[in-house]
Tab-separated table of C-alpha atoms in Angstrom:
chain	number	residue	atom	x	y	z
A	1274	UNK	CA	0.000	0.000	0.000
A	1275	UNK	CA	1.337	3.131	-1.216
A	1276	UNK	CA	1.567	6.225	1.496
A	1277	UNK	CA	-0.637	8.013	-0.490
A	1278	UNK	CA	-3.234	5.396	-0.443
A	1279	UNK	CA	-2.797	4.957	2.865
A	1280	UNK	CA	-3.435	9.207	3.708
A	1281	UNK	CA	-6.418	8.780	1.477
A	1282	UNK	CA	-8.083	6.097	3.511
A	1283	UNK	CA	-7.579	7.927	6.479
A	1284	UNK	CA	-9.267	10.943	4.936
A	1285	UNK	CA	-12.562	8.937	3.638
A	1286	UNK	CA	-12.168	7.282	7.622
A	1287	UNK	CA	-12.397	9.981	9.187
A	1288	UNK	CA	-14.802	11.883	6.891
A	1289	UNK	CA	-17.870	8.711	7.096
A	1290	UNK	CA	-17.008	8.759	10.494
A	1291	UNK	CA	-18.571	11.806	11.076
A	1292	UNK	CA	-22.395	11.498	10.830
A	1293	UNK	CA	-23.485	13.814	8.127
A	1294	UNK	CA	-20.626	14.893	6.736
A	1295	UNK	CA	-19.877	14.873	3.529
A	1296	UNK	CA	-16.729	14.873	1.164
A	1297	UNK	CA	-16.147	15.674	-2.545
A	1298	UNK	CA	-13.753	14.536	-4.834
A	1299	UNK	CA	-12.423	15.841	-8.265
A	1300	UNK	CA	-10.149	14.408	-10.141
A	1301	UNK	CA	-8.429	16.320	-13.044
A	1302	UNK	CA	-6.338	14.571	-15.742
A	1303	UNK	CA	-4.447	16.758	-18.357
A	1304	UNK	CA	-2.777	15.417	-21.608
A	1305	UNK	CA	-0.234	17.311	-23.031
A	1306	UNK	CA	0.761	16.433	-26.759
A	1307	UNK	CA	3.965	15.022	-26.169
A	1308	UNK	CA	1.872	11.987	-23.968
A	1309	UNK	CA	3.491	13.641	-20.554
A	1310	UNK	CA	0.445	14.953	-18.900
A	1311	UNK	CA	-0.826	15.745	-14.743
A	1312	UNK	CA	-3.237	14.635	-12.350
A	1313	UNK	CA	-4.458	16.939	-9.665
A	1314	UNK	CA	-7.452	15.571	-7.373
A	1315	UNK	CA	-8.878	17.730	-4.917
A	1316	UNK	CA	-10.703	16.662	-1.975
A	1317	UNK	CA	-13.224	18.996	-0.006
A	1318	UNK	CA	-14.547	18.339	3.404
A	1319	UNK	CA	-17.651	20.557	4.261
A	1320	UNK	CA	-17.789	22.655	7.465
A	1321	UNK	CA	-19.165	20.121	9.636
A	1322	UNK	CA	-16.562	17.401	9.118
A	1323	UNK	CA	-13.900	20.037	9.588
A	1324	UNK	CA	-15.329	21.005	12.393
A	1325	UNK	CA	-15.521	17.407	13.935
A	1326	UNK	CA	-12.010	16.923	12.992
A	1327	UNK	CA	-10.455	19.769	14.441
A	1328	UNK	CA	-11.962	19.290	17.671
A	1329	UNK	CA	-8.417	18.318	19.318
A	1330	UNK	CA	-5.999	18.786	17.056
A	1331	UNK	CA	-5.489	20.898	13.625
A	1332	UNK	CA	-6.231	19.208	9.971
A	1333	UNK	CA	-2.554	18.941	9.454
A	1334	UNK	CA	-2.553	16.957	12.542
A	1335	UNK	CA	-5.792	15.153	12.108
A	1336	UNK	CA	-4.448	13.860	8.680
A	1337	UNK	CA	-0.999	14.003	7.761
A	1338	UNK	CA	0.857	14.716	4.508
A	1339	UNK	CA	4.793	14.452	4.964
A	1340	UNK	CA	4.315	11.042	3.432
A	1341	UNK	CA	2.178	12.121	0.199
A	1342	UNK	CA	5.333	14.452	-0.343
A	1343	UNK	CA	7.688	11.842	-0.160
A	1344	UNK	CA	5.759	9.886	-2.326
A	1345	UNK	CA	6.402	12.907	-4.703
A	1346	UNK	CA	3.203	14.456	-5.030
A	1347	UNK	CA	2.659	18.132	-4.611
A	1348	UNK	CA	0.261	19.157	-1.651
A	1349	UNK	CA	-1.115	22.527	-0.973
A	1350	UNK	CA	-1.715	22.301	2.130
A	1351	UNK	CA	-5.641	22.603	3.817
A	1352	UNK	CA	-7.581	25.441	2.149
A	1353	UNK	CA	-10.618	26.971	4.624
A	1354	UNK	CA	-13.664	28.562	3.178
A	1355	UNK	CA	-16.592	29.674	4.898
A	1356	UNK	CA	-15.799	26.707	7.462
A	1357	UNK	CA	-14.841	24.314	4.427
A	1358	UNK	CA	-11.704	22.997	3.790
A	1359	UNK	CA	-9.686	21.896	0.526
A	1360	UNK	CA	-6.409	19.718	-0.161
A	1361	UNK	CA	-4.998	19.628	-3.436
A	1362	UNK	CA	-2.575	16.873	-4.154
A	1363	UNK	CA	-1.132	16.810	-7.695
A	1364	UNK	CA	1.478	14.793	-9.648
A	1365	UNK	CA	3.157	14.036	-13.684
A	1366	UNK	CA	3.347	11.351	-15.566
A	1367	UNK	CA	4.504	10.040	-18.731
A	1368	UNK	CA	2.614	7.984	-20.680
A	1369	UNK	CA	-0.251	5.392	-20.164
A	1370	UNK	CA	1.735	3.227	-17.409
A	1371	UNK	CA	2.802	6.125	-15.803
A	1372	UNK	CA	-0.914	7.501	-15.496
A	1373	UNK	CA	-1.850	4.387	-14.610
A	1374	UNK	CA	0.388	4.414	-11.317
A	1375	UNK	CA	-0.791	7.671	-10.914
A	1376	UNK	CA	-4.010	6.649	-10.066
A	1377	UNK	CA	-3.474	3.599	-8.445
A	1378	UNK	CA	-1.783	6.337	-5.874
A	1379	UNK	CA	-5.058	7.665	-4.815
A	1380	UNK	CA	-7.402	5.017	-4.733
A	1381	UNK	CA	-5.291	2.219	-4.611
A	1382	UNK	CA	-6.750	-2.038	-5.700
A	1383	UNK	CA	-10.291	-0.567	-5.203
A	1384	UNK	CA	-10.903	0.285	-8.885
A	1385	UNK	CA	-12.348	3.570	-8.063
A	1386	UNK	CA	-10.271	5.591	-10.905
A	1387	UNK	CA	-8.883	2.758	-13.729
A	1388	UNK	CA	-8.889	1.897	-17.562
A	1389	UNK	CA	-6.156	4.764	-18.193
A	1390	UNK	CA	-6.350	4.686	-21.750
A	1391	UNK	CA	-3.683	7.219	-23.912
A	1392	UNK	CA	-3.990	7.190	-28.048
A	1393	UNK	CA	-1.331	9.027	-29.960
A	1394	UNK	CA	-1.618	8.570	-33.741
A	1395	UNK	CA	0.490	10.879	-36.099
A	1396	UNK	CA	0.260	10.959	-40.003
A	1397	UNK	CA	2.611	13.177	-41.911
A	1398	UNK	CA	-0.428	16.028	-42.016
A	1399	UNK	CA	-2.085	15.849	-38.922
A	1400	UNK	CA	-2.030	14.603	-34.854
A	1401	UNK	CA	-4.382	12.801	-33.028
A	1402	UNK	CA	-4.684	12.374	-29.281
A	1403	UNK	CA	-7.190	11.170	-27.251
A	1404	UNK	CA	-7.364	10.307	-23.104
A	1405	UNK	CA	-10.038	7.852	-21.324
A	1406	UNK	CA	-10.557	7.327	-17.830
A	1407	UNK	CA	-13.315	5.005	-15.819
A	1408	UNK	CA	-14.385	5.916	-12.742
A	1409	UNK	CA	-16.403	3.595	-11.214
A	1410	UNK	CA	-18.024	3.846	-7.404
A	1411	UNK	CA	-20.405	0.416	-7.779
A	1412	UNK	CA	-18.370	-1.300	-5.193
A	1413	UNK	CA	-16.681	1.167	-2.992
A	1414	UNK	CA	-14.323	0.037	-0.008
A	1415	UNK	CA	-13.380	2.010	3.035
A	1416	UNK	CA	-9.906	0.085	2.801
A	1417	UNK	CA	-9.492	-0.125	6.362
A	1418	UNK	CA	-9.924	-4.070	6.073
A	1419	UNK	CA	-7.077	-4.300	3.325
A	1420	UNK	CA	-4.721	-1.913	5.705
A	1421	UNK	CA	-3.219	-4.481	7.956
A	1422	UNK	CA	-1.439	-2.087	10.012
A	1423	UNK	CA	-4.611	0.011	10.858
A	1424	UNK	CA	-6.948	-3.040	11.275
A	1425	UNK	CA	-4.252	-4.495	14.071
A	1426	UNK	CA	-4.293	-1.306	15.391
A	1427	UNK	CA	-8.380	-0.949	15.299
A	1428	UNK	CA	-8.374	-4.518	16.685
A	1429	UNK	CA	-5.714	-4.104	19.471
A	1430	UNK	CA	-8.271	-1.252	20.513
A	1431	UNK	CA	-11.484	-3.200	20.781
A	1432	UNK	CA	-12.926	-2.345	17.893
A	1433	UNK	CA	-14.871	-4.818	15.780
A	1434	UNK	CA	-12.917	-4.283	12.317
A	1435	UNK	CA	-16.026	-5.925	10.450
A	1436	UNK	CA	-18.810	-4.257	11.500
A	1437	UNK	CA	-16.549	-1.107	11.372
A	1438	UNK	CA	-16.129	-1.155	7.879
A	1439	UNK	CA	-19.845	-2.168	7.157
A	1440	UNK	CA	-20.671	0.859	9.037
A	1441	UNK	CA	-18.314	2.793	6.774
A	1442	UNK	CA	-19.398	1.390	3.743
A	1443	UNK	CA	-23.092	2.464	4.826
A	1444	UNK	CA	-22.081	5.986	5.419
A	1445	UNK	CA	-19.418	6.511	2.390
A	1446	UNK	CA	-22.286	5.517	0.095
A	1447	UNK	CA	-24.091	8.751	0.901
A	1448	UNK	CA	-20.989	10.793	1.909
A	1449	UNK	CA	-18.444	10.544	-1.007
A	1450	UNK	CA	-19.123	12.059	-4.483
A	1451	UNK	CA	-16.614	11.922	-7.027
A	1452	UNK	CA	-16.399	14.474	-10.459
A	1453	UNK	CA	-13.604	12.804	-12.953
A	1454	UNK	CA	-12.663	15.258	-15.851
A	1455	UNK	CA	-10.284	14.115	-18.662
A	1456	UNK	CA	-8.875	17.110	-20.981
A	1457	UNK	CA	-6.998	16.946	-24.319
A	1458	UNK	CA	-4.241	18.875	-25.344
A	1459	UNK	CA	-6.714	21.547	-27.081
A	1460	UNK	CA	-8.194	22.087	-24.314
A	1461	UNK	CA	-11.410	19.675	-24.671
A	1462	UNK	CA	-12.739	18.405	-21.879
A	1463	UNK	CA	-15.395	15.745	-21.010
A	1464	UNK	CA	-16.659	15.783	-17.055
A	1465	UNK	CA	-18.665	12.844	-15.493
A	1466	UNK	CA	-20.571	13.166	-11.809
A	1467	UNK	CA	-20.011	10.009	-9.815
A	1468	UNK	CA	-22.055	8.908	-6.916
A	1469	UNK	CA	-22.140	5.182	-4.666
A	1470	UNK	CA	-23.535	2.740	-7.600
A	1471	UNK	CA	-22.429	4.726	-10.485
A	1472	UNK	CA	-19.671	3.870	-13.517
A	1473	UNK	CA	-18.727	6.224	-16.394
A	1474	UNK	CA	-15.582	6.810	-18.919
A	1475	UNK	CA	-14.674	10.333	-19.579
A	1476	UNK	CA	-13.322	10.170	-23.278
A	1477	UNK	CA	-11.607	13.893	-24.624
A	1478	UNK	CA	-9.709	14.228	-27.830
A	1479	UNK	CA	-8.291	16.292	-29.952
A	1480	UNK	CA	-6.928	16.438	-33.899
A	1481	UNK	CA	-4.388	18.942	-34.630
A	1482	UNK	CA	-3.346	19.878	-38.676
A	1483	UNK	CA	0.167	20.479	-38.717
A	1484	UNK	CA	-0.081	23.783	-40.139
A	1485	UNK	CA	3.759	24.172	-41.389
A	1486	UNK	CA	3.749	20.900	-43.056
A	1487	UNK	CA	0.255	21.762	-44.872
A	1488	UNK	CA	2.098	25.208	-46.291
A	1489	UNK	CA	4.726	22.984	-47.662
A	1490	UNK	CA	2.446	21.243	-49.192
A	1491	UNK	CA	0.701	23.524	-50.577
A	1492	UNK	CA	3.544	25.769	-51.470
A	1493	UNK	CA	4.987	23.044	-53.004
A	1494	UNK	CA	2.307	22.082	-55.103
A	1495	UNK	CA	1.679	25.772	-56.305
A	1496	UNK	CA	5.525	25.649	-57.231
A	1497	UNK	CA	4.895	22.703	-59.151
A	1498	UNK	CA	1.826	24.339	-60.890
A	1499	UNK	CA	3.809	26.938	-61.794
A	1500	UNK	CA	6.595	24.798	-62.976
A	1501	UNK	CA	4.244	22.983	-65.413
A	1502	UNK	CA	2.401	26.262	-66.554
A	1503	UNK	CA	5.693	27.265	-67.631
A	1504	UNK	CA	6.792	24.636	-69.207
A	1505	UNK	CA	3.649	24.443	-70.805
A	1506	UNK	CA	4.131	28.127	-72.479
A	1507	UNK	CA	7.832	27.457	-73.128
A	1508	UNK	CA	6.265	24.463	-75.225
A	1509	UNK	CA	3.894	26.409	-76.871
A	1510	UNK	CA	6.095	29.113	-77.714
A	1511	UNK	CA	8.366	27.055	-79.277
A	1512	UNK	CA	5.811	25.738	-81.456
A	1513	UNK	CA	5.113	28.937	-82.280
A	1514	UNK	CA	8.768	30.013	-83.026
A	1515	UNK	CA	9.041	27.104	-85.632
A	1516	UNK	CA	6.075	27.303	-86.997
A	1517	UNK	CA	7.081	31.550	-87.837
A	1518	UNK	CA	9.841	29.631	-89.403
A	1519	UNK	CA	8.643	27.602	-91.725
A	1520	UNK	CA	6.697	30.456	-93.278
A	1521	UNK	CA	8.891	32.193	-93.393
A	1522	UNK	CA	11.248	30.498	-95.277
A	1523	UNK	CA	11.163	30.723	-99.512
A	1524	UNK	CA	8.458	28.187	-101.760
């Protein structure tokens, strides 16, 4: 389990844990036209679950992030609203794989964010890219089962692990939203709104004309034009010439 799966259970944890409250999720992924691209995934928890969670200690506190820096994401840090709070977490990648891992980083084996799918097709006149990803919240975990360390530690405190995370699961499926948006290098963008029994792709792409290679082209075929115009009247001038010739010349 990856640290930041591990900060991202705690966050859903400690969110359903909270009667009432509720957290959002958005998930941005960016392709760039090289097939290097970002994901940035923002989580909001509304006023009452910050206010729950801050009751002893500070967000930073309540839910650490030195390890989602290590893992070598970029955090900003909580962001308060009108009582609300925001994290940002965002990260690179390079190519399908690479996006892949990505997400796997913030949900982890649940399947919550998967399919990654990255097209690049290039012909001599134009570029085509395309970016698909599947967000699916039919069969959402808590992930405190599949944490070993936190279910020994759960356990070693009385608590019934099972009927914990049943509990959890009850509550997540009316707490947790999730909006996935996938955007192509021009700048399209397709959004899908997630909620507990929902699945949806987000599909964006994009087909660039190479514009310097189409003024070649078509510089090059004026050039030729103009080559075989000329030619053409060189011929026919020459006719012409011979022609002023032979009448010329004494019966």
């Amino acid at each position: 389990m990856t640290p930041v799966r591990r900060v991202a259970g705690l966050v859903l944890v400690a969110v359903v844990l909270c009667a009432g409250c509720k957290v959002d999720a958005r998930v941005d992924v960016r392709l760039r036209a090289d097939g290097s691209g970002t994901v940035t995934a923002r989580v909001r928890l509304d006023a009452d679950a910050v206010r729950r969670l801050t009751a002893r200690a500070s967000l930073d506190k309540a839910v650490p992030l030195d390890d989602v820096r290590t893992a070598g994401w970029t955090v900003s840090g909580w962001k308060t609203s009108d009582g609300a709070a925001t994290l940002t977490l965002s990260d690179d990648f390079v190519g399908q794989a690479d996006l892949a891992r990505r997400l796997s980083d913030l949900v982890g084996p649940m399947g919550v964010l998967r399919d990654a799918r990255l097209t690049r097709s290039r012909s001599w006149l134009s570029a085509k890219d395309s970016i698909a990803v599947t967000g699916d919240l039919r069969h959402l975990t808590t992930g405190v089962k599949s944490d070993a360390a936190l279910s020994k530690n759960l356990a070693a405190a009385g608590v019934d692990v099972n009927a914990l995370d049943a509990q959890l699961r009850s509550q997540l499926k009316k707490a947790f939203s999730l909006t996935l948006a996938v955007h192509a290098p021009d700048g399209r963008t397709q959004t899908v709104v997630l909620r507990a029994g929902d699945q949806a792709t987000a599909v964006a792409s994009s087909t660039r004309t190479r514009d310097a290679r189409v003024v070649l082209v078509i510089v090059g075929a004026a050039l030729l034009l103009l080559a075989l115009v000329l030619t053409a009247a060189s011929l026919v001038a020459t006719k012409r010439r011979r022609r002023a010739s032979s009448a010329s010349l004494p019966a």
